[in-house]
Tab-separated table of N, CA and C in Angstrom:
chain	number	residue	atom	x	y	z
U	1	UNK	N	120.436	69.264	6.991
U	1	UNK	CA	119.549	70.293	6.489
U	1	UNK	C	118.413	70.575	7.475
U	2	UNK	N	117.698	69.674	7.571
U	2	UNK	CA	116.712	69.766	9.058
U	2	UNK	C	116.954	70.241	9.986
U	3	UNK	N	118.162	70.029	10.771
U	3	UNK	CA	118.715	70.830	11.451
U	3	UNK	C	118.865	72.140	11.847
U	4	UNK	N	119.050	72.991	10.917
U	4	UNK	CA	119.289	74.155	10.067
U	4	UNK	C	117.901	74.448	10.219
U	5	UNK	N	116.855	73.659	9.972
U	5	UNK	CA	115.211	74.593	9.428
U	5	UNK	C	115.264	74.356	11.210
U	6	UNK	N	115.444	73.045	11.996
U	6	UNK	CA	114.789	73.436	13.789
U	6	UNK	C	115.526	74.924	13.981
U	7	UNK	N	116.851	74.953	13.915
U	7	UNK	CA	117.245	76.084	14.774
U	7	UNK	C	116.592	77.579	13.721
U	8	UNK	N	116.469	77.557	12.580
U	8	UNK	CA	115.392	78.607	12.267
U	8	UNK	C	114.071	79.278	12.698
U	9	UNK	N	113.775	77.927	12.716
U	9	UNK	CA	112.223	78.040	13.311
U	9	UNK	C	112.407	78.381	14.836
U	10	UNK	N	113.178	78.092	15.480
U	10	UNK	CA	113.545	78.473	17.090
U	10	UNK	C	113.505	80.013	17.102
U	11	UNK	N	114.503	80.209	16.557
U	11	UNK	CA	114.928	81.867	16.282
U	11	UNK	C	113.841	82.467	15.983
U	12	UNK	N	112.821	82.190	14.912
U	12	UNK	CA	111.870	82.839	14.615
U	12	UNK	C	110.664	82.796	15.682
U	13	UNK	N	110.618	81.268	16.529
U	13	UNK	CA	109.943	81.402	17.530
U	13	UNK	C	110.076	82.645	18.654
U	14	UNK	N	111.076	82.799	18.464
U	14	UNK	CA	111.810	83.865	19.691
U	14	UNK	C	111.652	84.928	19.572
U	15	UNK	N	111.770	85.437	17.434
U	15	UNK	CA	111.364	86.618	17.146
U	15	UNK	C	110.386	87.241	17.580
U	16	UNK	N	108.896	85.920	17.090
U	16	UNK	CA	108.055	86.021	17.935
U	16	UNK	C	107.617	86.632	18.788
U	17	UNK	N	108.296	86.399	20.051
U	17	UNK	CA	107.865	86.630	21.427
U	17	UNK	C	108.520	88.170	21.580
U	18	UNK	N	109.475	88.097	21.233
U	18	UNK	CA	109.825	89.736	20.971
U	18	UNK	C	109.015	90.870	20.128
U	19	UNK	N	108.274	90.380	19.395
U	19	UNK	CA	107.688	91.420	18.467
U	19	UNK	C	106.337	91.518	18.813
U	20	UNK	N	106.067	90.442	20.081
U	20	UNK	CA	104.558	90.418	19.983
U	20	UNK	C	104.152	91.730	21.287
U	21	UNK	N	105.042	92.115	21.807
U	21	UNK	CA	104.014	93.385	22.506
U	21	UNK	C	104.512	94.302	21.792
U	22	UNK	N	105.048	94.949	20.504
U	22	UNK	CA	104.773	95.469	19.358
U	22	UNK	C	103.445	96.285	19.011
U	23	UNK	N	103.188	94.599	19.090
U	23	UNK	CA	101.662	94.199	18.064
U	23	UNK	C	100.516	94.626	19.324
U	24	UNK	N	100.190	95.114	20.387
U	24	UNK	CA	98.959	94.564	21.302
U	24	UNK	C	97.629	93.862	21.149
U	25	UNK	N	97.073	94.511	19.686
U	25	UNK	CA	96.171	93.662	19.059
U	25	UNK	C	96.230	92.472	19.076
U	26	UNK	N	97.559	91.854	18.489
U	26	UNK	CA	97.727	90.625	17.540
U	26	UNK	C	98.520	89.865	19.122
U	27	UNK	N	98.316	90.301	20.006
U	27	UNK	CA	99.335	89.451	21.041
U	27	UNK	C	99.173	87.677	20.892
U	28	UNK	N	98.186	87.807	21.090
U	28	UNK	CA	97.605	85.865	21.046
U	28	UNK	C	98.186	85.680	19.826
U	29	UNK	N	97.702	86.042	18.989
U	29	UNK	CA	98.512	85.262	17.920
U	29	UNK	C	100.057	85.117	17.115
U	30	UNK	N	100.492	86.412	17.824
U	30	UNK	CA	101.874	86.220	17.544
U	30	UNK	C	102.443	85.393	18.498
U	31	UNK	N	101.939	85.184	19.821
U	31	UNK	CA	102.523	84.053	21.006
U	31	UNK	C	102.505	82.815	20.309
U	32	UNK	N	100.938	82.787	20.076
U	32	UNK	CA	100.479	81.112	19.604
U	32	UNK	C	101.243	80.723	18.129
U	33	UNK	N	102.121	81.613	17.370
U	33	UNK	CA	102.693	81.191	16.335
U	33	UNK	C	104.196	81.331	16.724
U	34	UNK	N	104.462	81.913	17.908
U	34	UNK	CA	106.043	81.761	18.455
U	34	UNK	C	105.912	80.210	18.581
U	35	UNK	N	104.898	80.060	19.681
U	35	UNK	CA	104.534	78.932	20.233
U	35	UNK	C	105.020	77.408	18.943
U	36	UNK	N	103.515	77.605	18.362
U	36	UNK	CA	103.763	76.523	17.162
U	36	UNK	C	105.337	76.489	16.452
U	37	UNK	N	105.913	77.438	16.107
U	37	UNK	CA	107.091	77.742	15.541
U	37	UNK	C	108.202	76.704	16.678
U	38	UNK	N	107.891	76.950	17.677
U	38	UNK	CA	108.862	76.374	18.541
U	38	UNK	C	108.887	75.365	18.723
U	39	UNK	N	107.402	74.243	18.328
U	39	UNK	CA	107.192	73.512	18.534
U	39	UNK	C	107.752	72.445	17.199
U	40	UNK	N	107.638	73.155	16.035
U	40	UNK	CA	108.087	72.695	15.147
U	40	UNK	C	109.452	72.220	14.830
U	41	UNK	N	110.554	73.097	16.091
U	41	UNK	CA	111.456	73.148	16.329
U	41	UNK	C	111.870	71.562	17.000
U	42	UNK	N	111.419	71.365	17.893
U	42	UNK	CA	111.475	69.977	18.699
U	42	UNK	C	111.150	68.772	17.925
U	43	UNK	N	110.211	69.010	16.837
U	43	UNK	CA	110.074	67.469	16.194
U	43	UNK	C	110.826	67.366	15.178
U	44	UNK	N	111.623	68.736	14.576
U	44	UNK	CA	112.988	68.731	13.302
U	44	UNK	C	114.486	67.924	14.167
U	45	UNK	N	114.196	68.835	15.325
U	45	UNK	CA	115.555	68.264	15.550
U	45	UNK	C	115.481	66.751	16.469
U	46	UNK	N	114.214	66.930	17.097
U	46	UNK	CA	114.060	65.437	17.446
U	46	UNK	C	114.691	64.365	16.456
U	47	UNK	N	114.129	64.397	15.463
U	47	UNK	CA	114.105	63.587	14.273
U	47	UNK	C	115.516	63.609	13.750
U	48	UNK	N	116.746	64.801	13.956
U	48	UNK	CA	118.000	64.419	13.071
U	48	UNK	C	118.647	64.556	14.436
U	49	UNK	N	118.237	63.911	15.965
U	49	UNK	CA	118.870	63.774	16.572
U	49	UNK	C	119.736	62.069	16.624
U	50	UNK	N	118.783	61.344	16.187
U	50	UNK	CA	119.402	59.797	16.199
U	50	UNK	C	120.134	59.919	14.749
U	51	UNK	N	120.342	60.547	13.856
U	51	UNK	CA	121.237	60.173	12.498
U	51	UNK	C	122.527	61.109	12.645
U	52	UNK	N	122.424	62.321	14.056
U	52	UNK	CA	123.600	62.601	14.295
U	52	UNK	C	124.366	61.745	15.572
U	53	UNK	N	123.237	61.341	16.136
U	53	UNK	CA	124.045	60.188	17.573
U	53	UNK	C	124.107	59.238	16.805
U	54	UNK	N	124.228	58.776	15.681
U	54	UNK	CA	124.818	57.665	14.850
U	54	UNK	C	125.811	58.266	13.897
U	55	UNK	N	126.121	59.041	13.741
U	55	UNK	CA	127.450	59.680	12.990
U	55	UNK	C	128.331	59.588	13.782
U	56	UNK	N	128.277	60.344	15.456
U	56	UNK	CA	129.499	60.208	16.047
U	56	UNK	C	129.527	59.154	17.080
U	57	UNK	N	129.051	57.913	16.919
U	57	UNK	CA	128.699	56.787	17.373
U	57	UNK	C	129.541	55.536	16.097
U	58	UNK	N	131.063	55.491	16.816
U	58	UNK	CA	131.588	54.814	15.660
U	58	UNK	C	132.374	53.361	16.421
U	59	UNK	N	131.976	53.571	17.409
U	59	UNK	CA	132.253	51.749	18.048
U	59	UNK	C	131.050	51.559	18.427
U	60	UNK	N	129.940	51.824	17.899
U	60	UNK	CA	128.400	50.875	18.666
U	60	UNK	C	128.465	51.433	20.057
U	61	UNK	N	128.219	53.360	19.858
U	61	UNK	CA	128.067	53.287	21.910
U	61	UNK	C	127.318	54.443	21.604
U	62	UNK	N	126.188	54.165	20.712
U	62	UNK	CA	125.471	55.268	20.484
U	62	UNK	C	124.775	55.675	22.243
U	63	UNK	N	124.309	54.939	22.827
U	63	UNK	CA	123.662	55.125	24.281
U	63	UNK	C	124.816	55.809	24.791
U	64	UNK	N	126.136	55.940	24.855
U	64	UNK	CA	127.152	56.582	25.114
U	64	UNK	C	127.218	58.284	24.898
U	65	UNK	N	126.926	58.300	23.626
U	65	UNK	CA	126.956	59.469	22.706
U	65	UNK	C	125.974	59.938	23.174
U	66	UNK	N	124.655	59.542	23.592
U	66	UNK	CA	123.673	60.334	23.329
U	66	UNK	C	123.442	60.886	25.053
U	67	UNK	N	123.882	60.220	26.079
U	67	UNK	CA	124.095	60.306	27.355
U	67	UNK	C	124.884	61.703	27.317
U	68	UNK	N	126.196	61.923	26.733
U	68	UNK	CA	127.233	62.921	26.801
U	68	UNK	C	126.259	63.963	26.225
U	69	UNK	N	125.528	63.576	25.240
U	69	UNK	CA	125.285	64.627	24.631
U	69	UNK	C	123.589	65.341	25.434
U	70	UNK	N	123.054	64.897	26.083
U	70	UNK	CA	121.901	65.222	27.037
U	70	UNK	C	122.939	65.679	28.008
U	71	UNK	N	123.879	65.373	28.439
U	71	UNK	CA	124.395	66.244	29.518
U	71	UNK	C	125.428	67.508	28.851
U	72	UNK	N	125.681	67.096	28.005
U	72	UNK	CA	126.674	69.259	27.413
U	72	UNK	C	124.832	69.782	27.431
U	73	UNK	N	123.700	69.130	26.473
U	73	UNK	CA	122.579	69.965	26.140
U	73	UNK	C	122.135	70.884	27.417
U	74	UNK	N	122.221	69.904	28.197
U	74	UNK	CA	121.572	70.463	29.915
U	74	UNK	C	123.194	71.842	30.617
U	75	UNK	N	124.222	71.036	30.458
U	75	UNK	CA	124.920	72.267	30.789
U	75	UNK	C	124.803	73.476	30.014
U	76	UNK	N	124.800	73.391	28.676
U	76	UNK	CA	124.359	74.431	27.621
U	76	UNK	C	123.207	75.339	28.176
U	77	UNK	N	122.445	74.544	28.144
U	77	UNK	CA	120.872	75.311	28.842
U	77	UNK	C	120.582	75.806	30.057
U	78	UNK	N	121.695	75.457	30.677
U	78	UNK	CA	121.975	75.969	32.232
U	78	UNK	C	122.257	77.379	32.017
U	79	UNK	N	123.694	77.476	31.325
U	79	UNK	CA	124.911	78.570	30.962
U	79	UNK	C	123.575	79.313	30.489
U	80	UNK	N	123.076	78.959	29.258
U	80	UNK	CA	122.199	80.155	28.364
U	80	UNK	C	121.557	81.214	29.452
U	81	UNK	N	120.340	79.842	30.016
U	81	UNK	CA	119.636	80.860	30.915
U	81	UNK	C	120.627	81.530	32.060
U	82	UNK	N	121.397	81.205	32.660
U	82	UNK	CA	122.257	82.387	33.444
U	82	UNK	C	122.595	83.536	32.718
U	83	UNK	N	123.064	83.784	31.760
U	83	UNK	CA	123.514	84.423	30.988
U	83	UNK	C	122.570	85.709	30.020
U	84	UNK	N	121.528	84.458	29.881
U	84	UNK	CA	120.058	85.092	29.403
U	84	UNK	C	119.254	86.306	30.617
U	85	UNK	N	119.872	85.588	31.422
U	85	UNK	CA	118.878	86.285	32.674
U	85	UNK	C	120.043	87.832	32.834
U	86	UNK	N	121.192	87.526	32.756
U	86	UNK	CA	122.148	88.906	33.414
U	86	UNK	C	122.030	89.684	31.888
U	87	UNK	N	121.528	89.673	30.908
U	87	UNK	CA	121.605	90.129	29.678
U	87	UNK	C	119.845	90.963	29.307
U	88	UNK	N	119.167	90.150	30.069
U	88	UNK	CA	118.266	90.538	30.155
U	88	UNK	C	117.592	91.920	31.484
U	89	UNK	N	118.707	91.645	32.696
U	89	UNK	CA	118.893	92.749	33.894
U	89	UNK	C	119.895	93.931	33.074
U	90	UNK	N	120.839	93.560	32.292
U	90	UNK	CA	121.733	94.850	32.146
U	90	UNK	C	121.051	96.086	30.974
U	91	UNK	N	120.464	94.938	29.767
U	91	UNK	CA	119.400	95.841	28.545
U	91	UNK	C	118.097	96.015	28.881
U	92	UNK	N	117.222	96.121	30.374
U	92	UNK	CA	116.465	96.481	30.800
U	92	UNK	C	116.157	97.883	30.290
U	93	UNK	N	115.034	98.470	29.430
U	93	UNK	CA	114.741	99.983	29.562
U	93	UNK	C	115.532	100.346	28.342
U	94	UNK	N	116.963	99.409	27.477
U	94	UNK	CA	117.332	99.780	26.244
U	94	UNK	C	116.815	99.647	25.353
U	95	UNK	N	115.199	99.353	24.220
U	95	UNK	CA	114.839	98.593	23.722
U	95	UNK	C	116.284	98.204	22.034
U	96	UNK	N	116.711	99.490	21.992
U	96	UNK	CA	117.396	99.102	20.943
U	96	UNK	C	118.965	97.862	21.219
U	97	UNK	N	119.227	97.907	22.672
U	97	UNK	CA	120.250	97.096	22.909
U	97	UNK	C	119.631	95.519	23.201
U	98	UNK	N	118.625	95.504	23.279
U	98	UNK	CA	117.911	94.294	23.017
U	98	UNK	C	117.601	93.825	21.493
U	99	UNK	N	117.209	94.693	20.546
U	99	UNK	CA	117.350	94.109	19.752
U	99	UNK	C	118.730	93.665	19.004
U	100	UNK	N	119.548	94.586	19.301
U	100	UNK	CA	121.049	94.348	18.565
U	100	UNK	C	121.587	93.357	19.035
U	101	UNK	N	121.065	92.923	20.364
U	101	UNK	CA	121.795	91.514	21.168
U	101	UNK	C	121.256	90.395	20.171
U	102	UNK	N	119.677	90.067	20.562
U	102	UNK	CA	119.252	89.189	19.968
U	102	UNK	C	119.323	89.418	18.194
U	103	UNK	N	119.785	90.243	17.230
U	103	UNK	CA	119.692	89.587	16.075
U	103	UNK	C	121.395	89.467	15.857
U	104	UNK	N	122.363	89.672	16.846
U	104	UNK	CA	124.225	89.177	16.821
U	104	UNK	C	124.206	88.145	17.247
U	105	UNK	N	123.423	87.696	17.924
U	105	UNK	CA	123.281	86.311	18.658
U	105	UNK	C	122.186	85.699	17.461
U	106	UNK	N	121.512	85.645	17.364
U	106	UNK	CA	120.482	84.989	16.409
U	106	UNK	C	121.641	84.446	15.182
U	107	UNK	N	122.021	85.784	14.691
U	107	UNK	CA	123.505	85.646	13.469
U	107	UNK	C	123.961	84.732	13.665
U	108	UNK	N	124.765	84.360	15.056
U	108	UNK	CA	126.143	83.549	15.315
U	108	UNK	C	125.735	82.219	15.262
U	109	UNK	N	124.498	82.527	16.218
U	109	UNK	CA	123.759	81.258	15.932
U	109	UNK	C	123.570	80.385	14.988
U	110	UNK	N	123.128	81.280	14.026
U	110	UNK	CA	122.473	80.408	12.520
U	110	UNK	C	123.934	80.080	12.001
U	111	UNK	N	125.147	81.198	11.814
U	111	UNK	CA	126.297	80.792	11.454
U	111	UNK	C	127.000	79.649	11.924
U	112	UNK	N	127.143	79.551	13.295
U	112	UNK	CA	128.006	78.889	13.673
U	112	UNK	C	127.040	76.877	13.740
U	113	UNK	N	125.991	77.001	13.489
U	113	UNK	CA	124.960	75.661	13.425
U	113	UNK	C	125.341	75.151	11.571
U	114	UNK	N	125.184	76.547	10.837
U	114	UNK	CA	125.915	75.831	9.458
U	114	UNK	C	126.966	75.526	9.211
U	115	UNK	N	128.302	75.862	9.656
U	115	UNK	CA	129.520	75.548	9.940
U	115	UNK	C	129.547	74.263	10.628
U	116	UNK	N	128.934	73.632	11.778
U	116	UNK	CA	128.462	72.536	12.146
U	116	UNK	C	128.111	71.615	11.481
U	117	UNK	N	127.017	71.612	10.300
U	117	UNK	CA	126.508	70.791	9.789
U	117	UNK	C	127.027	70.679	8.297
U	118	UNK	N	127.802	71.821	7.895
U	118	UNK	CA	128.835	71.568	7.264
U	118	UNK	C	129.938	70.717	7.411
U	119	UNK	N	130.107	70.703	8.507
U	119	UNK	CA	131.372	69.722	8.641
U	119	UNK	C	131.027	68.382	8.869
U	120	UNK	N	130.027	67.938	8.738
U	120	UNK	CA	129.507	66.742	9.381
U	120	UNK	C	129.934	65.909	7.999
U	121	UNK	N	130.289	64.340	7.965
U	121	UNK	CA	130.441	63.879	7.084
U	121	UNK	C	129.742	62.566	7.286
U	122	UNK	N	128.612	62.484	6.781
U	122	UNK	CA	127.229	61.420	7.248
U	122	UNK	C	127.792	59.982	6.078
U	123	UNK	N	127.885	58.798	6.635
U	123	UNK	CA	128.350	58.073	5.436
U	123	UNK	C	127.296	57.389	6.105
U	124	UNK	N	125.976	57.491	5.994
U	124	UNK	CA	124.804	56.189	6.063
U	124	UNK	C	123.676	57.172	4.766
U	125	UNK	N	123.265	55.846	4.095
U	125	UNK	CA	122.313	56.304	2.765
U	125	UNK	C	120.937	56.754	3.238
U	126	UNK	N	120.230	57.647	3.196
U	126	UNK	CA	118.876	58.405	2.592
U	126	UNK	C	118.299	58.097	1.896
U	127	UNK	N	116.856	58.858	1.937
U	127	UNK	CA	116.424	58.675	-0.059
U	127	UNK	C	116.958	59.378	-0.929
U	128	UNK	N	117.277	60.945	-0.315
U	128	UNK	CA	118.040	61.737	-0.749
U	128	UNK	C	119.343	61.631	-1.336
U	129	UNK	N	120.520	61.280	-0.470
U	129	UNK	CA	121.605	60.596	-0.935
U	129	UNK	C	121.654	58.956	-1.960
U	130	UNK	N	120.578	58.444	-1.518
U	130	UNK	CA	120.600	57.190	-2.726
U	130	UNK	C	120.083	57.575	-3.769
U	131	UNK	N	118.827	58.540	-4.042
U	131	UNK	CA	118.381	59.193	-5.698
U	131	UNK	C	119.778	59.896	-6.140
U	132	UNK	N	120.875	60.650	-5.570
U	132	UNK	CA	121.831	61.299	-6.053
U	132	UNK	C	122.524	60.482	-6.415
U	133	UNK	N	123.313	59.439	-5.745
U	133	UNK	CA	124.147	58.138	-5.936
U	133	UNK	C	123.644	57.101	-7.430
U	134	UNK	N	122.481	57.346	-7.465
U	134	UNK	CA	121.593	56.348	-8.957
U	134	UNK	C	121.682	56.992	-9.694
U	135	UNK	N	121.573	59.116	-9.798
U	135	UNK	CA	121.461	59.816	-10.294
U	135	UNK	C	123.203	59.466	-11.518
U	136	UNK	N	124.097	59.700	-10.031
U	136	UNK	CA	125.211	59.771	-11.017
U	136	UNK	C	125.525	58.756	-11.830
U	137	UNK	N	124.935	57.017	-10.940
U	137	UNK	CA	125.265	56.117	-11.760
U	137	UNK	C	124.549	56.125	-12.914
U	138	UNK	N	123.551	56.355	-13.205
U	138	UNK	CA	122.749	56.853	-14.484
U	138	UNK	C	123.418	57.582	-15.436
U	139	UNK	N	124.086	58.620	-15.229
U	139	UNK	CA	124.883	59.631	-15.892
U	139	UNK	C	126.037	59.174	-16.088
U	140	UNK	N	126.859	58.436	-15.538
U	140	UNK	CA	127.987	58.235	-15.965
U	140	UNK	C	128.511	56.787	-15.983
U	141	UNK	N	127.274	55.578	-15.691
U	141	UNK	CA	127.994	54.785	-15.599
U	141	UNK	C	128.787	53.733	-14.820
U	142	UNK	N	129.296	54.852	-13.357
U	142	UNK	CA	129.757	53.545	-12.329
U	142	UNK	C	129.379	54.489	-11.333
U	143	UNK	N	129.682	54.250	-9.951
U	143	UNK	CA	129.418	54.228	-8.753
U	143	UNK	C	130.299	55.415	-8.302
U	144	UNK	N	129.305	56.739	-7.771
U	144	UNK	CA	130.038	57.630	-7.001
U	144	UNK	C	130.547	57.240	-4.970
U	145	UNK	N	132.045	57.411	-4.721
U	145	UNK	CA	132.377	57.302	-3.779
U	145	UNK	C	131.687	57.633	-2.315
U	146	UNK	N	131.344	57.815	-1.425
U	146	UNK	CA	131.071	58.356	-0.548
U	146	UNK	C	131.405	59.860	-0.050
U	147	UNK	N	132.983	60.195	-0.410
U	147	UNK	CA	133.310	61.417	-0.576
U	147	UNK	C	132.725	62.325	-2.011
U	148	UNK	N	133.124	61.572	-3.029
U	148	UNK	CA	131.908	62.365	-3.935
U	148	UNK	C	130.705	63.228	-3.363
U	149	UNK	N	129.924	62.372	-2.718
U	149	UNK	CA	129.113	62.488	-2.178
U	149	UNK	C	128.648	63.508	-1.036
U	150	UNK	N	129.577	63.438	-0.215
U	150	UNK	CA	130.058	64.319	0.730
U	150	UNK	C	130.260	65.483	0.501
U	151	UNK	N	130.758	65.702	-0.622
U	151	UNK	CA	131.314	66.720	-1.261
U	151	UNK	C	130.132	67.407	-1.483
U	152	UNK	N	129.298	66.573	-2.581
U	152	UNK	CA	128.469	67.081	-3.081
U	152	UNK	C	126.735	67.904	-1.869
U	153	UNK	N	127.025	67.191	-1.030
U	153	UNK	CA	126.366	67.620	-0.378
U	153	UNK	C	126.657	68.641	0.433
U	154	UNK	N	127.929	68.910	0.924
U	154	UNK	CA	128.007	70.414	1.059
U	154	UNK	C	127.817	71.625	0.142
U	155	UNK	N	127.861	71.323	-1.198
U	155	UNK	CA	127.788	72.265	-2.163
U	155	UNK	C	126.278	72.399	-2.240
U	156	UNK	N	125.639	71.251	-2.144
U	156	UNK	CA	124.317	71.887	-2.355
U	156	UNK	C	123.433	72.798	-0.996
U	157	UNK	N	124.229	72.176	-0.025
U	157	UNK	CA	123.893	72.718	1.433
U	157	UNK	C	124.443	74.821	1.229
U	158	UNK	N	125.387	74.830	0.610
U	158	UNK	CA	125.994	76.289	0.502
U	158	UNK	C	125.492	76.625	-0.536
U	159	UNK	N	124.242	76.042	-1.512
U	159	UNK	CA	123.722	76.755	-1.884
U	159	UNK	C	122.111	77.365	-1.683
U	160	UNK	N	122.262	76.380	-1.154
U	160	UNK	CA	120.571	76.788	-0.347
U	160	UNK	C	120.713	77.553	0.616
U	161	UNK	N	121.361	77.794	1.549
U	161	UNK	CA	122.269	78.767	2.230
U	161	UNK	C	122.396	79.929	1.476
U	162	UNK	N	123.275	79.941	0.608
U	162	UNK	CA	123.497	81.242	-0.132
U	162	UNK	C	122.336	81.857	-0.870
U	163	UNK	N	121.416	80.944	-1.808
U	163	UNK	CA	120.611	81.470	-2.946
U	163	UNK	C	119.260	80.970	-2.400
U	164	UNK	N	119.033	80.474	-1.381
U	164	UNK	CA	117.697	80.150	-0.805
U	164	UNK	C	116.930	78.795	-1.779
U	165	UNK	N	117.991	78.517	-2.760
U	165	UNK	CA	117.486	77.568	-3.194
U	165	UNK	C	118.348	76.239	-3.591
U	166	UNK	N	117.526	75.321	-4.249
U	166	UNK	CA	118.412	73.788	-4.638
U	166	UNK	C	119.290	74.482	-6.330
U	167	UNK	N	119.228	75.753	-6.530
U	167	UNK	CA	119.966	76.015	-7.826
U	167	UNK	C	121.265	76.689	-7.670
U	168	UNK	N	122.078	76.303	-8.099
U	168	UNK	CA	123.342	76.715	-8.167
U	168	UNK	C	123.239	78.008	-8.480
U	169	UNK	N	124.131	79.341	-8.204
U	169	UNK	CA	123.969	80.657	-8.771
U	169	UNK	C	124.904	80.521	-9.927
């Protein structure tokens, strides 16, 4: 879920910086809240970076995992900015082909990061996942599985997704 709010807050950081010569008045402060926004970004995903290098860390080589994974991040960030930069020379002077780039890309983005974290199947306990796990044993009695669980947490993930909230539609 955290996950999901860094790469939000990124995007919106970015919006940011795009909307702020818009504004000329408000420049400083739409920077300085790209800014903060972005920053907020780094300590979300900081933080669900070690509970995903321990998901796919399944013989004890988390230092393994997390090595591979600083080097795709750095090739990733290589590719972007090349890419960023020839995207940024070709929609020079279009303002509307700039925006249609960045909110198809922003889209795919947010899509293709929930599809991601959808598929993830986390079997280490939370507070979150252990109040749900007591929850059910409370309600019914014995002990929900781990897939239960799993389960259940994608459903609530597709609904906060869908309805912006923890309520089922």
């Amino acid at each position: 879920m955290w996950r999901l709010v860094a790469d939000f807050m990124n995007d919106l950081g970015m919006l940011m910086d795009l909307l702020s010569p818009l504004f000329p008045s408000s420049l400083i402060i739409i920077m300085c809240l790209g800014s903060l926004s972005r920053s907020f970004t780094g300590v979300a995903s900081g933080a669900t970076r070690a509970a995903l290098t321990q998901h796919f860390a399944l013989a004890n080589n988390a230092a393994d995992i997390s090595a591979k994974e600083g080097s795709q991040e750095t090739l990733a960030t290589m590719s972007g900015m090349g890419l960023g930069m020839l995207l940024a020379h070709v929609t020079r002077g279009h303002d509307l082909v700039v925006w249609v780039s960045f909110l198809s890309l922003t889209i795919f983005h947010m899509y293709a990061n929930y599809k991601a974290v959808q598929s993830l199947s986390l079997s280490t306990l939370n507070y979150e996942r252990t109040s749900i796990l007591l929850q059910y044993f409370m309600e019914h009695g014995e002990g929900a599985c781990i897939a239960f669980l799993r389960g259940f947490m994608k459903s609530i993930l597709s609904c906060i997704v869908v309805t912006g909230t923890m309520q089922a539609n």
